[in-house]
PDB file of C-alpha atoms in Angstrom:
ATOM      1  CA  MET A 137     122.444 121.515 121.209  1.00  0.00           C
ATOM      2  CA  PRO A 138     119.226 121.925 119.162  1.00  0.00           C
ATOM      3  CA  LEU A 139     120.692 125.039 117.483  1.00  0.00           C
ATOM      4  CA  GLU A 140     123.984 123.305 116.733  1.00  0.00           C
ATOM      5  CA  LEU A 141     122.142 120.301 115.293  1.00  0.00           C
ATOM      6  CA  GLN A 142     120.070 122.585 113.075  1.00  0.00           C
ATOM      7  CA  ARG A 143     123.226 124.287 111.819  1.00  0.00           C
ATOM      8  CA  ARG A 144     124.957 120.988 110.999  1.00  0.00           C
ATOM      9  CA  ILE A 145     121.896 119.469 109.311  1.00  0.00           C
ATOM     10  CA  ILE A 146     121.492 122.493 107.034  1.00  0.00           C
ATOM     11  CA  ASN A 147     125.203 122.685 106.208  1.00  0.00           C
ATOM     12  CA  ASP A 148     125.452 118.945 105.443  1.00  0.00           C
ATOM     13  CA  ALA A 149     122.328 119.079 103.283  1.00  0.00           C
ATOM     14  CA  PHE A 150     123.588 122.062 101.236  1.00  0.00           C
ATOM     15  CA  SER A 151     127.103 120.666 100.889  1.00  0.00           C
ATOM     16  CA  GLY A 152     125.830 117.383  99.459  1.00  0.00           C
ATOM     17  CA  GLY A 153     126.817 115.257 102.427  1.00  0.00           C
ATOM     18  CA  ARG A 154     125.620 111.685 103.067  1.00  0.00           C
ATOM     19  CA  TYR A 155     122.028 111.290 104.281  1.00  0.00           C
ATOM     20  CA  GLY A 156     122.869 108.801 107.053  1.00  0.00           C
ATOM     21  CA  PRO A 157     124.489 111.342 109.408  1.00  0.00           C
ATOM     22  CA  ILE A 158     121.701 113.826 108.614  1.00  0.00           C
ATOM     23  CA  ALA A 159     119.058 111.274 109.666  1.00  0.00           C
ATOM     24  CA  VAL A 160     120.962 110.551 112.894  1.00  0.00           C
ATOM     25  CA  MET A 161     121.142 114.264 113.715  1.00  0.00           C
ATOM     26  CA  CYS A 162     117.403 114.647 112.999  1.00  0.00           C
ATOM     27  CA  ALA A 163     116.679 111.808 115.445  1.00  0.00           C
ATOM     28  CA  ALA A 164     118.969 113.436 118.025  1.00  0.00           C
ATOM     29  CA  TYR A 165     117.174 116.759 117.553  1.00  0.00           C
ATOM     30  CA  LEU A 166     113.823 115.037 118.158  1.00  0.00           C
ATOM     31  CA  CYS A 167     115.180 113.419 121.339  1.00  0.00           C
ATOM     32  CA  PHE A 168     116.394 116.782 122.635  1.00  0.00           C
ATOM     33  CA  ALA A 169     113.002 118.372 121.883  1.00  0.00           C
ATOM     34  CA  LEU A 170     111.177 115.520 123.660  1.00  0.00           C
ATOM     35  CA  THR A 171     113.460 115.744 126.707  1.00  0.00           C
ATOM     36  CA  GLU A 172     113.008 119.511 126.901  1.00  0.00           C
ATOM     37  CA  GLY A 173     109.224 119.170 126.661  1.00  0.00           C
ATOM     38  CA  LEU A 174     109.093 116.522 129.409  1.00  0.00           C
ATOM     39  CA  LEU A 175     111.280 118.613 131.720  1.00  0.00           C
ATOM     40  CA  LYS A 176     109.010 121.616 131.219  1.00  0.00           C
ATOM     41  CA  LEU A 177     105.942 119.442 131.880  1.00  0.00           C
ATOM     42  CA  VAL A 178     107.347 118.186 135.190  1.00  0.00           C
ATOM     43  CA  LEU A 179     108.469 121.675 136.187  1.00  0.00           C
ATOM     44  CA  ASN A 180     105.117 123.300 135.368  1.00  0.00           C
ATOM     45  CA  VAL A 181     103.130 120.669 137.305  1.00  0.00           C
ATOM     46  CA  TYR A 182     105.471 120.929 140.300  1.00  0.00           C
ATOM     47  CA  ARG A 183     105.447 124.711 140.520  1.00  0.00           C
ATOM     48  CA  GLY A 184     101.690 124.719 139.965  1.00  0.00           C
ATOM     49  CA  ARG A 185     101.363 122.491 143.040  1.00  0.00           C
ATOM     50  CA  VAL A 186     103.701 124.760 145.032  1.00  0.00           C
ATOM     51  CA  GLY A 187     101.641 127.788 143.976  1.00  0.00           C
ATOM     52  CA  GLU A 188      98.354 126.181 145.014  1.00  0.00           C
ATOM     53  CA  ARG A 189      99.774 125.283 148.413  1.00  0.00           C
ATOM     54  CA  ALA A 190     100.804 128.912 148.841  1.00  0.00           C
ATOM     55  CA  VAL A 191      97.276 130.060 147.885  1.00  0.00           C
ATOM     56  CA  ARG A 192      95.764 127.684 150.438  1.00  0.00           C
ATOM     57  CA  TRP A 193      98.151 128.920 153.144  1.00  0.00           C
ATOM     58  CA  LEU A 194      97.412 132.568 152.359  1.00  0.00           C
ATOM     59  CA  ARG A 195      93.633 132.059 152.424  1.00  0.00           C
ATOM     60  CA  THR A 196      93.885 130.138 155.694  1.00  0.00           C
ATOM     61  CA  THR A 197      95.967 132.938 157.196  1.00  0.00           C
ATOM     62  CA  ILE A 198      93.448 135.603 156.149  1.00  0.00           C
ATOM     63  CA  LEU A 199      90.545 133.572 157.571  1.00  0.00           C
ATOM     64  CA  ARG A 200      92.399 132.865 160.813  1.00  0.00           C
ATOM     65  CA  ARG A 201      93.236 136.528 161.366  1.00  0.00           C
ATOM     66  CA  GLY A 202      89.722 137.634 160.506  1.00  0.00           C
ATOM     67  CA  SER A 203      87.116 138.346 163.139  1.00  0.00           C
ATOM     68  CA  THR A 204      83.349 138.694 163.282  1.00  0.00           C
ATOM     69  CA  GLU A 205      83.907 141.750 165.486  1.00  0.00           C
ATOM     70  CA  ARG A 206      85.211 143.737 162.576  1.00  0.00           C
ATOM     71  CA  SER A 207      83.079 146.138 160.647  1.00  0.00           C
ATOM     72  CA  ALA A 208      81.027 144.829 157.750  1.00  0.00           C
ATOM     73  CA  GLU A 209      83.184 146.814 155.337  1.00  0.00           C
ATOM     74  CA  LEU A 210      86.372 145.111 156.549  1.00  0.00           C
ATOM     75  CA  ARG A 211      84.661 141.708 156.324  1.00  0.00           C
ATOM     76  CA  GLY A 212      83.838 142.563 152.721  1.00  0.00           C
ATOM     77  CA  ILE A 213      87.500 143.336 152.062  1.00  0.00           C
ATOM     78  CA  GLU A 214      88.494 140.040 153.673  1.00  0.00           C
ATOM     79  CA  MET A 215      86.020 138.219 151.409  1.00  0.00           C
ATOM     80  CA  SER A 216      87.605 139.885 148.380  1.00  0.00           C
ATOM     81  CA  MET A 217      91.084 138.896 149.552  1.00  0.00           C
ATOM     82  CA  VAL A 218      90.124 135.268 150.187  1.00  0.00           C
ATOM     83  CA  LEU A 219      88.185 134.770 146.941  1.00  0.00           C
ATOM     84  CA  ALA A 220      90.127 136.838 144.413  1.00  0.00           C
ATOM     85  CA  GLU A 221      93.363 138.396 145.643  1.00  0.00           C
ATOM     86  CA  ALA A 222      94.995 135.279 147.120  1.00  0.00           C
ATOM     87  CA  ASP A 223      95.201 133.454 143.773  1.00  0.00           C
ATOM     88  CA  PRO A 224      97.678 135.703 141.923  1.00  0.00           C
ATOM     89  CA  ILE A 225      99.818 136.197 145.044  1.00  0.00           C
ATOM     90  CA  GLY A 226     100.091 132.524 145.950  1.00  0.00           C
ATOM     91  CA  GLY A 227     100.278 131.437 142.324  1.00  0.00           C
ATOM     92  CA  PHE A 228     103.397 133.531 141.792  1.00  0.00           C
ATOM     93  CA  ILE A 229     105.239 131.611 144.531  1.00  0.00           C
ATOM     94  CA  GLY A 230     105.524 128.543 142.303  1.00  0.00           C
ATOM     95  CA  SER A 231     107.457 130.383 139.594  1.00  0.00           C
ATOM     96  CA  SER A 232     109.164 133.043 141.725  1.00  0.00           C
ATOM     97  CA  LEU A 233     112.543 131.245 141.645  1.00  0.00           C
ATOM     98  CA  SER A 234     112.240 128.596 138.946  1.00  0.00           C
ATOM     99  CA  GLU A 235     111.233 130.976 136.135  1.00  0.00           C
ATOM    100  CA  PRO A 236     114.214 133.389 136.265  1.00  0.00           C
ATOM    101  CA  VAL A 237     116.676 130.509 136.761  1.00  0.00           C
ATOM    102  CA  LEU A 238     115.279 128.452 133.859  1.00  0.00           C
ATOM    103  CA  GLN A 239     114.636 131.248 131.373  1.00  0.00           C
ATOM    104  CA  GLY A 240     117.739 133.200 132.376  1.00  0.00           C
ATOM    105  CA  GLY A 241     119.848 130.074 131.856  1.00  0.00           C
ATOM    106  CA  ILE A 242     118.373 129.505 128.392  1.00  0.00           C
ATOM    107  CA  LEU A 243     118.908 133.165 127.484  1.00  0.00           C
ATOM    108  CA  VAL A 244     122.550 133.326 128.643  1.00  0.00           C
ATOM    109  CA  SER A 245     123.547 129.963 127.137  1.00  0.00           C
ATOM    110  CA  THR A 246     121.987 130.864 123.775  1.00  0.00           C
ATOM    111  CA  LEU A 247     123.748 134.240 123.668  1.00  0.00           C
ATOM    112  CA  VAL A 248     127.083 132.580 124.509  1.00  0.00           C
ATOM    113  CA  TYR A 249     126.578 130.020 121.737  1.00  0.00           C
ATOM    114  CA  LEU A 250     125.654 132.686 119.168  1.00  0.00           C
ATOM    115  CA  THR A 251     128.700 134.745 120.177  1.00  0.00           C
ATOM    116  CA  TYR A 252     130.861 131.680 119.576  1.00  0.00           C
ATOM    117  CA  LEU A 253     129.395 131.261 116.083  1.00  0.00           C
ATOM    118  CA  GLN A 254     129.510 134.881 114.866  1.00  0.00           C
ATOM    119  CA  PRO A 255     130.237 137.755 117.314  1.00  0.00           C
ATOM    120  CA  LEU A 256     128.925 140.522 115.046  1.00  0.00           C
ATOM    121  CA  MET A 257     125.526 138.920 114.541  1.00  0.00           C
ATOM    122  CA  ALA A 258     125.437 138.101 118.258  1.00  0.00           C
ATOM    123  CA  ILE A 259     125.772 141.830 118.983  1.00  0.00           C
ATOM    124  CA  ILE A 260     122.662 142.415 116.832  1.00  0.00           C
ATOM    125  CA  SER A 261     120.798 139.733 118.789  1.00  0.00           C
ATOM    126  CA  PHE A 262     121.768 141.356 122.082  1.00  0.00           C
ATOM    127  CA  GLY A 263     120.852 144.772 120.681  1.00  0.00           C
ATOM    128  CA  VAL A 264     117.248 143.592 120.353  1.00  0.00           C
ATOM    129  CA  LEU A 265     117.069 143.330 124.162  1.00  0.00           C
ATOM    130  CA  CYS A 266     118.754 146.623 125.117  1.00  0.00           C
ATOM    131  CA  PRO A 267     115.869 149.044 124.293  1.00  0.00           C
ATOM    132  CA  GLN A 268     113.429 146.742 126.083  1.00  0.00           C
ATOM    133  CA  ILE A 269     115.496 146.923 129.272  1.00  0.00           C
ATOM    134  CA  LEU A 270     114.854 150.676 129.256  1.00  0.00           C
ATOM    135  CA  PHE A 271     111.139 150.998 128.448  1.00  0.00           C
ATOM    136  CA  ILE A 272     109.702 147.867 130.112  1.00  0.00           C
ATOM    137  CA  PRO A 273     110.223 149.013 133.769  1.00  0.00           C
ATOM    138  CA  VAL A 274     108.697 152.429 132.987  1.00  0.00           C
ATOM    139  CA  MET A 275     105.574 150.945 131.397  1.00  0.00           C
ATOM    140  CA  GLN A 276     105.288 148.315 134.127  1.00  0.00           C
ATOM    141  CA  GLU A 277     105.322 151.002 136.817  1.00  0.00           C
ATOM    142  CA  ALA A 278     102.389 152.678 135.077  1.00  0.00           C
ATOM    143  CA  ILE A 279     100.546 149.341 134.993  1.00  0.00           C
ATOM    144  CA  ASN A 280     101.209 148.750 138.705  1.00  0.00           C
ATOM    145  CA  LYS A 281      99.633 152.067 139.683  1.00  0.00           C
ATOM    146  CA  ARG A 282      96.463 151.170 137.782  1.00  0.00           C
ATOM    147  CA  VAL A 283      96.359 147.666 139.295  1.00  0.00           C
ATOM    148  CA  GLN A 284      96.660 149.142 142.781  1.00  0.00           C
ATOM    149  CA  ALA A 285      93.844 151.609 142.111  1.00  0.00           C
ATOM    150  CA  ARG A 286      91.653 148.822 140.660  1.00  0.00           C
ATOM    151  CA  ILE A 287      92.093 146.580 143.711  1.00  0.00           C
ATOM    152  CA  ALA A 288      91.297 149.431 146.083  1.00  0.00           C
ATOM    153  CA  THR A 289      88.147 150.292 144.110  1.00  0.00           C
ATOM    154  CA  LEU A 290      86.956 146.668 144.017  1.00  0.00           C
ATOM    155  CA  ARG A 291      87.427 146.474 147.785  1.00  0.00           C
ATOM    156  CA  ASP A 292      85.200 149.518 148.153  1.00  0.00           C
ATOM    157  CA  VAL A 293      82.595 147.770 146.019  1.00  0.00           C
ATOM    158  CA  SER A 294      82.798 144.608 148.164  1.00  0.00           C
ATOM    159  CA  GLY A 295      82.591 146.596 151.399  1.00  0.00           C
ATOM    160  CA  SER A 296      79.502 148.490 150.205  1.00  0.00           C
ATOM    161  CA  MET A 297      77.803 145.236 149.201  1.00  0.00           C
ATOM    162  CA  ILE A 298      78.367 143.738 152.648  1.00  0.00           C
ATOM    163  CA  THR A 299      77.066 146.827 154.423  1.00  0.00           C
ATOM    164  CA  SER A 300      74.060 146.902 152.064  1.00  0.00           C
ATOM    165  CA  GLU A 301      74.915 150.439 151.112  1.00  0.00           C
ATOM    166  CA  LYS A 302      72.195 151.855 148.841  1.00  0.00           C
ATOM    167  CA  ALA A 303      74.359 154.383 147.029  1.00  0.00           C
ATOM    168  CA  GLU A 304      73.865 152.792 143.617  1.00  0.00           C
ATOM    169  CA  ALA A 305      75.207 155.825 141.780  1.00  0.00           C
ATOM    170  CA  LEU A 306      78.449 155.605 143.757  1.00  0.00           C
ATOM    171  CA  GLN A 307      78.757 151.886 143.033  1.00  0.00           C
ATOM    172  CA  HIS A 308      78.199 152.501 139.317  1.00  0.00           C
ATOM    173  CA  ARG A 309      80.920 155.138 139.335  1.00  0.00           C
ATOM    174  CA  ARG A 310      83.267 152.693 141.027  1.00  0.00           C
ATOM    175  CA  LEU A 311      82.530 149.990 138.458  1.00  0.00           C
ATOM    176  CA  LYS A 312      83.014 152.502 135.652  1.00  0.00           C
ATOM    177  CA  SER A 313      86.368 153.429 137.180  1.00  0.00           C
ATOM    178  CA  VAL A 314      87.365 149.737 137.320  1.00  0.00           C
ATOM    179  CA  PHE A 315      86.435 149.385 133.641  1.00  0.00           C
ATOM    180  CA  SER A 316      88.557 152.404 132.682  1.00  0.00           C
ATOM    181  CA  LEU A 317      91.513 151.118 134.720  1.00  0.00           C
ATOM    182  CA  ASN A 318      91.304 147.662 133.116  1.00  0.00           C
ATOM    183  CA  VAL A 319      91.183 149.113 129.606  1.00  0.00           C
ATOM    184  CA  SER A 320      94.153 151.335 130.427  1.00  0.00           C
ATOM    185  CA  VAL A 321      96.116 148.299 131.650  1.00  0.00           C
ATOM    186  CA  TYR A 322      95.308 146.470 128.400  1.00  0.00           C
ATOM    187  CA  ARG A 323      96.559 149.424 126.354  1.00  0.00           C
ATOM    188  CA  LEU A 324      99.859 149.554 128.218  1.00  0.00           C
ATOM    189  CA  LYS A 325     100.338 145.791 128.277  1.00  0.00           C
ATOM    190  CA  PHE A 326      99.675 145.206 124.581  1.00  0.00           C
ATOM    191  CA  SER A 327     101.622 148.314 123.567  1.00  0.00           C
ATOM    192  CA  MET A 328     104.570 146.809 125.410  1.00  0.00           C
ATOM    193  CA  ASN A 329     104.075 143.526 123.536  1.00  0.00           C
ATOM    194  CA  PHE A 330     103.866 145.428 120.229  1.00  0.00           C
ATOM    195  CA  PHE A 331     107.216 147.153 120.785  1.00  0.00           C
ATOM    196  CA  MET A 332     108.850 143.890 121.879  1.00  0.00           C
ATOM    197  CA  ASN A 333     107.621 142.069 118.750  1.00  0.00           C
ATOM    198  CA  LEU A 334     108.679 144.965 116.534  1.00  0.00           C
ATOM    199  CA  LEU A 335     112.220 144.907 117.935  1.00  0.00           C
ATOM    200  CA  ASN A 336     112.364 141.130 117.489  1.00  0.00           C
ATOM    201  CA  HIS A 337     111.398 141.398 113.807  1.00  0.00           C
ATOM    202  CA  LEU A 338     113.932 144.198 113.318  1.00  0.00           C
ATOM    203  CA  GLY A 339     116.567 141.870 114.756  1.00  0.00           C
ATOM    204  CA  ILE A 340     115.588 139.039 112.383  1.00  0.00           C
ATOM    205  CA  THR A 341     115.700 141.451 109.430  1.00  0.00           C
ATOM    206  CA  ALA A 342     119.174 142.659 110.427  1.00  0.00           C
ATOM    207  CA  ILE A 343     120.466 139.090 110.864  1.00  0.00           C
ATOM    208  CA  LEU A 344     119.088 137.995 107.484  1.00  0.00           C
ATOM    209  CA  ALA A 345     120.617 141.046 105.783  1.00  0.00           C
ATOM    210  CA  LEU A 346     124.027 140.720 107.458  1.00  0.00           C
ATOM    211  CA  GLY A 347     124.058 136.920 107.302  1.00  0.00           C
ATOM    212  CA  GLY A 348     123.109 136.966 103.631  1.00  0.00           C
ATOM    213  CA  TYR A 349     125.995 139.341 102.947  1.00  0.00           C
ATOM    214  CA  PHE A 350     128.452 137.066 104.797  1.00  0.00           C
ATOM    215  CA  VAL A 351     127.187 133.999 102.883  1.00  0.00           C
ATOM    216  CA  VAL A 352     127.536 135.759  99.522  1.00  0.00           C
ATOM    217  CA  LYS A 353     131.081 136.835 100.451  1.00  0.00           C
ATOM    218  CA  GLY A 354     131.932 133.330 101.643  1.00  0.00           C
ATOM    219  CA  GLN A 355     132.588 134.481 105.199  1.00  0.00           C
ATOM    220  CA  THR A 356     130.028 132.190 106.871  1.00  0.00           C
ATOM    221  CA  GLU A 357     127.804 129.184 106.163  1.00  0.00           C
ATOM    222  CA  ILE A 358     124.091 129.262 105.493  1.00  0.00           C
ATOM    223  CA  GLY A 359     123.580 126.943 108.460  1.00  0.00           C
ATOM    224  CA  THR A 360     125.011 129.635 110.717  1.00  0.00           C
ATOM    225  CA  VAL A 361     122.433 132.143 109.457  1.00  0.00           C
ATOM    226  CA  VAL A 362     119.639 129.622 110.065  1.00  0.00           C
ATOM    227  CA  ALA A 363     121.014 128.967 113.552  1.00  0.00           C
ATOM    228  CA  PHE A 364     120.976 132.699 114.273  1.00  0.00           C
ATOM    229  CA  VAL A 365     117.375 133.112 113.104  1.00  0.00           C
ATOM    230  CA  SER A 366     116.334 130.146 115.270  1.00  0.00           C
ATOM    231  CA  GLY A 367     118.549 131.421 118.080  1.00  0.00           C
ATOM    232  CA  LEU A 368     116.856 134.810 118.047  1.00  0.00           C
ATOM    233  CA  ALA A 369     113.527 133.017 118.480  1.00  0.00           C
ATOM    234  CA  ARG A 370     115.039 131.052 121.373  1.00  0.00           C
ATOM    235  CA  ILE A 371     116.207 134.342 122.865  1.00  0.00           C
ATOM    236  CA  ASN A 372     112.829 136.017 122.335  1.00  0.00           C
ATOM    237  CA  ASP A 373     110.860 133.221 124.059  1.00  0.00           C
ATOM    238  CA  PRO A 374     112.780 133.154 127.373  1.00  0.00           C
ATOM    239  CA  TRP A 375     113.099 136.944 127.293  1.00  0.00           C
ATOM    240  CA  GLY A 376     109.318 137.231 126.932  1.00  0.00           C
ATOM    241  CA  ASP A 377     108.896 134.793 129.827  1.00  0.00           C
ATOM    242  CA  LEU A 378     111.310 136.857 131.942  1.00  0.00           C
ATOM    243  CA  VAL A 379     109.360 140.021 131.101  1.00  0.00           C
ATOM    244  CA  ASN A 380     106.120 138.284 132.145  1.00  0.00           C
ATOM    245  CA  TRP A 381     107.845 137.149 135.340  1.00  0.00           C
ATOM    246  CA  PHE A 382     108.952 140.735 136.010  1.00  0.00           C
ATOM    247  CA  ARG A 383     105.364 141.933 135.456  1.00  0.00           C
ATOM    248  CA  ASP A 384     104.034 139.293 137.842  1.00  0.00           C
ATOM    249  CA  LEU A 385     106.711 140.135 140.409  1.00  0.00           C
ATOM    250  CA  LYS A 386     105.849 143.831 140.451  1.00  0.00           C
ATOM    251  CA  MET A 387     102.081 143.280 140.466  1.00  0.00           C
ATOM    252  CA  THR A 388     102.366 140.600 143.168  1.00  0.00           C
ATOM    253  CA  GLN A 389     104.374 143.010 145.324  1.00  0.00           C
ATOM    254  CA  VAL A 390     101.611 145.602 144.973  1.00  0.00           C
ATOM    255  CA  LYS A 391      98.864 143.069 145.748  1.00  0.00           C
ATOM    256  CA  TYR A 392     100.706 141.579 148.711  1.00  0.00           C
ATOM    257  CA  GLU A 393     101.326 145.001 150.231  1.00  0.00           C
ATOM    258  CA  LEU A 394      97.602 145.776 149.908  1.00  0.00           C
ATOM    259  CA  VAL A 395      96.619 142.486 151.573  1.00  0.00           C
ATOM    260  CA  TYR A 396      99.150 143.010 154.356  1.00  0.00           C
ATOM    261  CA  ALA A 397      98.006 146.582 154.924  1.00  0.00           C
ATOM    262  CA  ALA A 398      94.345 145.497 155.054  1.00  0.00           C
ATOM    263  CA  LEU A 399      95.113 142.816 157.651  1.00  0.00           C
ATOM    264  CA  GLU A 400      97.133 145.237 159.751  1.00  0.00           C
ATOM    265  CA  ASN A 401      94.413 147.872 159.609  1.00  0.00           C
ATOM    266  CA  GLY A 402      91.822 145.300 160.603  1.00  0.00           C
ATOM    267  CA  LYS A 403      93.949 144.174 163.524  1.00  0.00           C
ATOM    268  CA  GLN A 404      94.251 147.753 164.741  1.00  0.00           C
ATOM    269  CA  GLU A 405      90.460 148.180 164.554  1.00  0.00           C
ATOM    270  CA  LEU A 406      89.824 145.245 166.918  1.00  0.00           C
ATOM    271  CA  PRO A 407      89.136 146.220 170.560  1.00  0.00           C
ATOM    272  CA  GLU A 408      91.983 145.675 173.033  1.00  0.00           C
TER     273      GLU A 408
END
């Protein structure tokens, strides 16, 4: 509806229509924007609460399954899990279902609407997403491996601190390794964002070029071109959120498997 209202407002303004209907459509657009914002506010607060409850449950579970009979190194790992690793795992629970449903719905409905307006320009909009579907999983897999190595190294650091290990040189090497892994993750993450933004701008350029040609030839209205430019932004936003959700999903899987493995190993260490 916001895209359709934009299209009609622009077309009426350029065709010299009466201002009364334009003002009504502007008010309707504002109401839609306000409703959308309020729905997102309620959703974000609710899933934040769900995520925090999951964090609390996970921390309680780790503490309950812990034991003072374990080695100091394992107690250090448990401390790391309770203080740091539970947050991203439990926090993902709140958006694990709502995010793909919400953003996927926005993405599909916008693409359907753009196809209804102008199929050829809709193909260009969809073409912006196709290359990303190919390179995002590959880059995310590389990020996951580095995240897994970073968590394992930080657990070694925590375990050595608990056992009062004096190997300072070893600890410094571990911290240096964590630094290198973090920087590598940043490179991959922001390179991914760079390619996504580049493809989005290429899509806008193609729509402006093709839409301008159609307007000059009288084959479409200028409001349709404006709707497509706005629509591509509305595609890019939920697509970016879905990519972030996919990142969080993969990293949460890695972190959860590490927490589960640590708890299982600790349980096996306990005396019968």
